[in-house]
PDB file of C-alpha atoms in Angstrom:
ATOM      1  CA  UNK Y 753       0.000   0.000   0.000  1.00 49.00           C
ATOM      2  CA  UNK Y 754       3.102   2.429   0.993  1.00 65.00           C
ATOM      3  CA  UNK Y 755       4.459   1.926  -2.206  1.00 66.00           C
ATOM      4  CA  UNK Y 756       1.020   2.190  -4.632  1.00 64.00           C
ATOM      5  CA  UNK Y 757       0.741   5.391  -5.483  1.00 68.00           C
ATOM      6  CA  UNK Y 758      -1.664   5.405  -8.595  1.00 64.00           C
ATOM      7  CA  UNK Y 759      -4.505   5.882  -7.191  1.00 69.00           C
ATOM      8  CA  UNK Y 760      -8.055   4.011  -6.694  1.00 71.00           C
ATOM      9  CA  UNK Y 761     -10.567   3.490  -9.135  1.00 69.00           C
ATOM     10  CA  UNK Y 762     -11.938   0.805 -11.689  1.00 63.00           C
ATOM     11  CA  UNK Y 763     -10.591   2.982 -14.595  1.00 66.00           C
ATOM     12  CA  UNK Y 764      -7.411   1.713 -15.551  1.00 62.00           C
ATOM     13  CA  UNK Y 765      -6.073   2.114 -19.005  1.00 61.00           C
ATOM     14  CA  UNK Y 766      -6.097  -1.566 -20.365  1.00 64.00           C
ATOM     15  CA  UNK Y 767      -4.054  -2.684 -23.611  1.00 59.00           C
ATOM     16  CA  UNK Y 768      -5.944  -5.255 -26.206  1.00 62.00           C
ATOM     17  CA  UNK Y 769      -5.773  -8.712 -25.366  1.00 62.00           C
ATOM     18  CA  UNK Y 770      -3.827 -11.162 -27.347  1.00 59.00           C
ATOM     19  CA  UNK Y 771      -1.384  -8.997 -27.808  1.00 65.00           C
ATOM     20  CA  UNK Y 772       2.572 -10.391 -28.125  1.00 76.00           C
ATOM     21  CA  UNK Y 773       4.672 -10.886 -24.828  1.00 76.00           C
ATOM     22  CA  UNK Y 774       7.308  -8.717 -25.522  1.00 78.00           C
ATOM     23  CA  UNK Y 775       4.916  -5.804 -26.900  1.00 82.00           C
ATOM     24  CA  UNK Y 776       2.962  -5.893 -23.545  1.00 81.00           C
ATOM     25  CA  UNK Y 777       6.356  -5.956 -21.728  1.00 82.00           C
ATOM     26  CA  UNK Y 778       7.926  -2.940 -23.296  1.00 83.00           C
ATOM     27  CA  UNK Y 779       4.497  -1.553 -22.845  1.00 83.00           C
ATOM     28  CA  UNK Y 780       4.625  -2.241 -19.201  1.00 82.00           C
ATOM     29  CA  UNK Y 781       8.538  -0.847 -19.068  1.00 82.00           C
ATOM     30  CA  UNK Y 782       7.067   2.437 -20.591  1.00 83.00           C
ATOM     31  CA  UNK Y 783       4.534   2.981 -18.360  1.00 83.00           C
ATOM     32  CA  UNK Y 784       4.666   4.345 -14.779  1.00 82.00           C
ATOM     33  CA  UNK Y 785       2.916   2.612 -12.005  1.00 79.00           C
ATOM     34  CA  UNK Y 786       1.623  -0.303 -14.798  1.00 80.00           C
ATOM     35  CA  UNK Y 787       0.839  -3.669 -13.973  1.00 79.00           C
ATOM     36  CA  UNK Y 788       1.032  -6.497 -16.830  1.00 79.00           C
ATOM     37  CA  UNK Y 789       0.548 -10.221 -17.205  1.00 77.00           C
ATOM     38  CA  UNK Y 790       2.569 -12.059 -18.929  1.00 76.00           C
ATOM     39  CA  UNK Y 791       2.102 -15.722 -20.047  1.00 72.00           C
ATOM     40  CA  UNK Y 792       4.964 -17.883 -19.732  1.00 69.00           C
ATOM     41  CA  UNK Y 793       8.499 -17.724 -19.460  1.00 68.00           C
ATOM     42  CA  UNK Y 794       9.032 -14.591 -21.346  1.00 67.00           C
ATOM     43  CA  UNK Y 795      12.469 -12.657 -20.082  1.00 66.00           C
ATOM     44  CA  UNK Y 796      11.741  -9.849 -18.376  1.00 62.00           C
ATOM     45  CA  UNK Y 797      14.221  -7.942 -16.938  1.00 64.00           C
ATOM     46  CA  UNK Y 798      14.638  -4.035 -17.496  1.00 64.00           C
ATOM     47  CA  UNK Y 799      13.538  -3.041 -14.628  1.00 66.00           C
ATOM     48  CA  UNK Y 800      10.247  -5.035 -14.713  1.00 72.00           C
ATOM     49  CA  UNK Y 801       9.580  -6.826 -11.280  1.00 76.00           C
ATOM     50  CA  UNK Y 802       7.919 -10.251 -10.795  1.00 81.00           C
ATOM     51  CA  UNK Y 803       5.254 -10.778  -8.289  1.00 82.00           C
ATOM     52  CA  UNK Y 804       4.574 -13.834  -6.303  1.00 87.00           C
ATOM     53  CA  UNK Y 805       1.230 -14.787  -5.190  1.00 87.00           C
ATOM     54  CA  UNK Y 806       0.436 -15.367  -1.783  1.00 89.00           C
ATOM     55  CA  UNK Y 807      -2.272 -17.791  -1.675  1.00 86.00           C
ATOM     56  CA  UNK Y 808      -1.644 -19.084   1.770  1.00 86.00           C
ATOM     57  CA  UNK Y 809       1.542 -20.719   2.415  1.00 86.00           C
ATOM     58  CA  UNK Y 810       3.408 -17.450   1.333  1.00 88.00           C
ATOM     59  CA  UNK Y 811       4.117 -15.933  -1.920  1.00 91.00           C
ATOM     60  CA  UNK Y 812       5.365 -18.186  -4.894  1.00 91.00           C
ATOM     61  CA  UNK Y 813       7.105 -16.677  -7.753  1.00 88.00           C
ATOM     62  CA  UNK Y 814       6.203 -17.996 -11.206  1.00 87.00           C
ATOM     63  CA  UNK Y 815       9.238 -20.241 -11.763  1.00 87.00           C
ATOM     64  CA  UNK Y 816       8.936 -23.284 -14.074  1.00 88.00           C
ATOM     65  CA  UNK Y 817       9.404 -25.219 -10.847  1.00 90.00           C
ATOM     66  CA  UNK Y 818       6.606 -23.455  -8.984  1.00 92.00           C
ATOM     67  CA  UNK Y 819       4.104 -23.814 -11.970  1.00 91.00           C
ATOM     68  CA  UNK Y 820       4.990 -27.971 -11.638  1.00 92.00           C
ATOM     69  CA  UNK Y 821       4.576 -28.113  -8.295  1.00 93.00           C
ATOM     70  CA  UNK Y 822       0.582 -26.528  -8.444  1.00 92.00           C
ATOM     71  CA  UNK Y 823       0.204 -28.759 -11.632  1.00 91.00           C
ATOM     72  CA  UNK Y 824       1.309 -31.866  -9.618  1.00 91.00           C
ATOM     73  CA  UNK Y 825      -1.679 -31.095  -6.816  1.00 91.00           C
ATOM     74  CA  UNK Y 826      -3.855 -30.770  -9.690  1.00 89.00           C
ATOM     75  CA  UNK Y 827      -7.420 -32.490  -9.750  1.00 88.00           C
ATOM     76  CA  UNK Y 828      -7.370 -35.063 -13.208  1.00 86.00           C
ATOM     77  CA  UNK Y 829     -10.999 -35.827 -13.547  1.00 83.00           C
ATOM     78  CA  UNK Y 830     -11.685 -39.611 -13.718  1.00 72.00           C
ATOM     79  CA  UNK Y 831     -10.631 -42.009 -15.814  1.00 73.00           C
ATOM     80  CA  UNK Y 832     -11.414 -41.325 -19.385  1.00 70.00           C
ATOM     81  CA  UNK Y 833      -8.968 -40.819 -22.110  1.00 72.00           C
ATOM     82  CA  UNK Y 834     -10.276 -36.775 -22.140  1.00 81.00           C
ATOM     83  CA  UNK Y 835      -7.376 -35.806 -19.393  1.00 86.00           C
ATOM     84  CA  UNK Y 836      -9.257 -32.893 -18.111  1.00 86.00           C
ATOM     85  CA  UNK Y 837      -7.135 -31.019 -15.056  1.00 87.00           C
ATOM     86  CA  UNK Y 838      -8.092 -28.180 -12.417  1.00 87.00           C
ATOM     87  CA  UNK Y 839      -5.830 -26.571 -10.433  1.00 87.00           C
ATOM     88  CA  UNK Y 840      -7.204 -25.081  -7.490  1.00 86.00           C
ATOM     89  CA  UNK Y 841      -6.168 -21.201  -7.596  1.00 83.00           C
ATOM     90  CA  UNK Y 842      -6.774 -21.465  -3.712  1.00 83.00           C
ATOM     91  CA  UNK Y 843      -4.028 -23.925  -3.350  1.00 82.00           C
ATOM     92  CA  UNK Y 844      -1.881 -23.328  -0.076  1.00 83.00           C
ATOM     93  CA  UNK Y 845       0.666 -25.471  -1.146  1.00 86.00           C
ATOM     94  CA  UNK Y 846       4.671 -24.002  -0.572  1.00 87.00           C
ATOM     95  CA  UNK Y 847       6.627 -23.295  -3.061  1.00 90.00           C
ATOM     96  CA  UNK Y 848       3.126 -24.089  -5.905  1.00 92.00           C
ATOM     97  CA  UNK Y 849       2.482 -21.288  -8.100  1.00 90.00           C
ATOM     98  CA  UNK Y 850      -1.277 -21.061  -7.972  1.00 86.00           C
ATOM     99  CA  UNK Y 851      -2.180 -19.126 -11.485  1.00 87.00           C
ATOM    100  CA  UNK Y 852      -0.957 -21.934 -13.708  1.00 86.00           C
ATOM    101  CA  UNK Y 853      -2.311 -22.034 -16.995  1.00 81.00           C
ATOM    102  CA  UNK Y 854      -2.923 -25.666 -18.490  1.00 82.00           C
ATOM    103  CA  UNK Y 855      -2.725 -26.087 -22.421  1.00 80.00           C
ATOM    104  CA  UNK Y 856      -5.071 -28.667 -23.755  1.00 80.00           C
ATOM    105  CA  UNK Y 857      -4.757 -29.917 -27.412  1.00 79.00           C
ATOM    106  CA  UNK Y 858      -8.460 -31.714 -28.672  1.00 80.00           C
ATOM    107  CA  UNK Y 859      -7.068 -34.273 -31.837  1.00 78.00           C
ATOM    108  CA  UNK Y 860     -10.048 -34.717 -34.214  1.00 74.00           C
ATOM    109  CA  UNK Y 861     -10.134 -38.748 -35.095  1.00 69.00           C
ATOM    110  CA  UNK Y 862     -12.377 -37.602 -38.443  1.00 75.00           C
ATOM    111  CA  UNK Y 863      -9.853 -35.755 -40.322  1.00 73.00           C
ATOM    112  CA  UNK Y 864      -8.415 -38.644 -41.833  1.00 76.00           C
ATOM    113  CA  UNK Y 865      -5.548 -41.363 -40.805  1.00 79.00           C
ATOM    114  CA  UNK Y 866      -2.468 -39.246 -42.495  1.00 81.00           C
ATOM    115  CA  UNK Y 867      -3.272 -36.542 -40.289  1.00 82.00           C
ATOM    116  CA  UNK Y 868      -4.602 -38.472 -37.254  1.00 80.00           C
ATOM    117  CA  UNK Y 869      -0.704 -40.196 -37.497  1.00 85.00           C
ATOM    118  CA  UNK Y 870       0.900 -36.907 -37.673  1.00 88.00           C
ATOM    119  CA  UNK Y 871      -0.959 -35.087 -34.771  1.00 87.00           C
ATOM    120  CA  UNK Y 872      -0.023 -38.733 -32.761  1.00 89.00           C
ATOM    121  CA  UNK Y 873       3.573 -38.638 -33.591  1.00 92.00           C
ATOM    122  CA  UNK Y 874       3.767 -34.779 -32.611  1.00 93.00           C
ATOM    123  CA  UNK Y 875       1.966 -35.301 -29.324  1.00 92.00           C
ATOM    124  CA  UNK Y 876       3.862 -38.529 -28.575  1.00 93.00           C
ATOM    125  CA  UNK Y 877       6.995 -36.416 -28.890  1.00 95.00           C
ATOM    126  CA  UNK Y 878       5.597 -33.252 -27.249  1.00 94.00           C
ATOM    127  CA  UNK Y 879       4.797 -35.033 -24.268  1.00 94.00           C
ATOM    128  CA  UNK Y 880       7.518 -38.172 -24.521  1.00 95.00           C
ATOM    129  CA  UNK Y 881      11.274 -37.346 -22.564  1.00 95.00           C
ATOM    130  CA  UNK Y 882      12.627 -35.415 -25.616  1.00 96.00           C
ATOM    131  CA  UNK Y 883       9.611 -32.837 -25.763  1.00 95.00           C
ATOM    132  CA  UNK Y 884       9.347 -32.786 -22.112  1.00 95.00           C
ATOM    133  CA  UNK Y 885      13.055 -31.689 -21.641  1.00 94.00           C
ATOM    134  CA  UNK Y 886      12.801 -29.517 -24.978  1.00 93.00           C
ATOM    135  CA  UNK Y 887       9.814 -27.158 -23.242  1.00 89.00           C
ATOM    136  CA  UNK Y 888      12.524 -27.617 -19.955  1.00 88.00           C
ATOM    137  CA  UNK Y 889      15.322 -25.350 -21.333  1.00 89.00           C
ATOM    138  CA  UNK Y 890      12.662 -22.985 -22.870  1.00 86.00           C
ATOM    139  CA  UNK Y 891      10.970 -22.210 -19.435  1.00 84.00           C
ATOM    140  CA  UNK Y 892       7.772 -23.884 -19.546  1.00 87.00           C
ATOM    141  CA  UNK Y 893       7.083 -26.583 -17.050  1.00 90.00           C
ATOM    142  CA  UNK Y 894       7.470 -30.180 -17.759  1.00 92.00           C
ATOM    143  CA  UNK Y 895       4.455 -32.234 -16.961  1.00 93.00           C
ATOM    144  CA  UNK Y 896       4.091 -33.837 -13.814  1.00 93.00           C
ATOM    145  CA  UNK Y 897       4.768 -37.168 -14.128  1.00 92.00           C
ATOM    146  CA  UNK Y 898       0.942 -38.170 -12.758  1.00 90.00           C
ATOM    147  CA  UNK Y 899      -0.148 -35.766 -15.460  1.00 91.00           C
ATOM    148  CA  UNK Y 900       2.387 -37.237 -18.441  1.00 93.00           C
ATOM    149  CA  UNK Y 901       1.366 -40.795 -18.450  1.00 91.00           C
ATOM    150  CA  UNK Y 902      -2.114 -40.163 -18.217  1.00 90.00           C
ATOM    151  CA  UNK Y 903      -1.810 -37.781 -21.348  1.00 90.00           C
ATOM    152  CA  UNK Y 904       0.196 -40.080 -23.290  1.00 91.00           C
ATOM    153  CA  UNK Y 905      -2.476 -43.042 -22.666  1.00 89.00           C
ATOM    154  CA  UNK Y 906      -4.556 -40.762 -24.343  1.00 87.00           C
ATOM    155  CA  UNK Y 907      -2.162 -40.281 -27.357  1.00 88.00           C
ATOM    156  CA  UNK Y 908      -1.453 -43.526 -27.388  1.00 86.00           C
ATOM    157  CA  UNK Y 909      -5.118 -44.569 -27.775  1.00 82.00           C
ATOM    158  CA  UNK Y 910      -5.524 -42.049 -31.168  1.00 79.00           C
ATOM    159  CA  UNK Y 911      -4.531 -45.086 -33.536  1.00 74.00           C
ATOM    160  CA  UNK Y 912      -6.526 -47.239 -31.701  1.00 71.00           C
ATOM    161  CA  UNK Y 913     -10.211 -48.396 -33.290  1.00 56.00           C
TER     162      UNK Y 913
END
């Protein structure tokens, strides 16, 4: 509170969504007193401060680490080969990152077997050791390993009829 010292309101400027990382950044470097989020592991630097959330064990900084850590106390609903997964924002977990976005890819069975083996093969190797330490060195979180072999079940049953 000591250190806010824009003001009150609900009328904050806003920039477009969907907007590149690195345009919102410099955006965000240009502006006094703004506040940006910024998906992924985008460097930052330049002055531009990270903020942990506090969610109830203390606050978490967005590390590839962190974002694992509140993916691994995820809820995966059921048993089906859809691997849906909620992560509680609440979570009071140490050292879990609590705003973690999950991406979800939906493979379409109908659009034909030389596609339906290419979309296998790339999700096989997106979420297979070699993918999984690829999205490693770029910042993004690995799946947990919970998470991994119930996804690539799911691969794994797209050539199956």
């Amino acid at each position: 509170p000591e250190l806010w010292t824009v003001g009150s309101g609900s009328a904050w400027p806003a920039a477009p969504a969907g907007r590149a990382a690195a345009d919102l950044l410099k955006e965000v470097r240009g502006t006094p007193g703004a506040l940006g989020y910024i998906d992924g592991p985008v460097e930052r630097g330049g002055g531009v401060a990270v903020a942990g959330v506090d969610s109830g064990a203390g606050p978490v900084a967005p590390t590839a680490s962190a974002v694992r850590s509140a993916a691994a106390a995820a809820d995966v609903d059921g048993e089906s080969p859809d691997v849906r997964v909620t992560v509680d924002p609440a979570l009071d977990k140490a050292e879990a990152y609590p705003l973690v976005l999950v991406g979800y890819q939906i493979p379409c069975r109908a659009a034909g077997e030389a596609q339906a083996r290419s979309v296998e093969a790339f999700l096989a190797y997106a979420t297979g050791a070699e993918g999984q330490a690829q999205l490693e060195r770029l910042g993004y979180a690995p799946l947990p390993d919970r998470i991994r072999g119930r996804v690539r079940a799911a691969v794994a049953s797209l050539s199956e009829d």
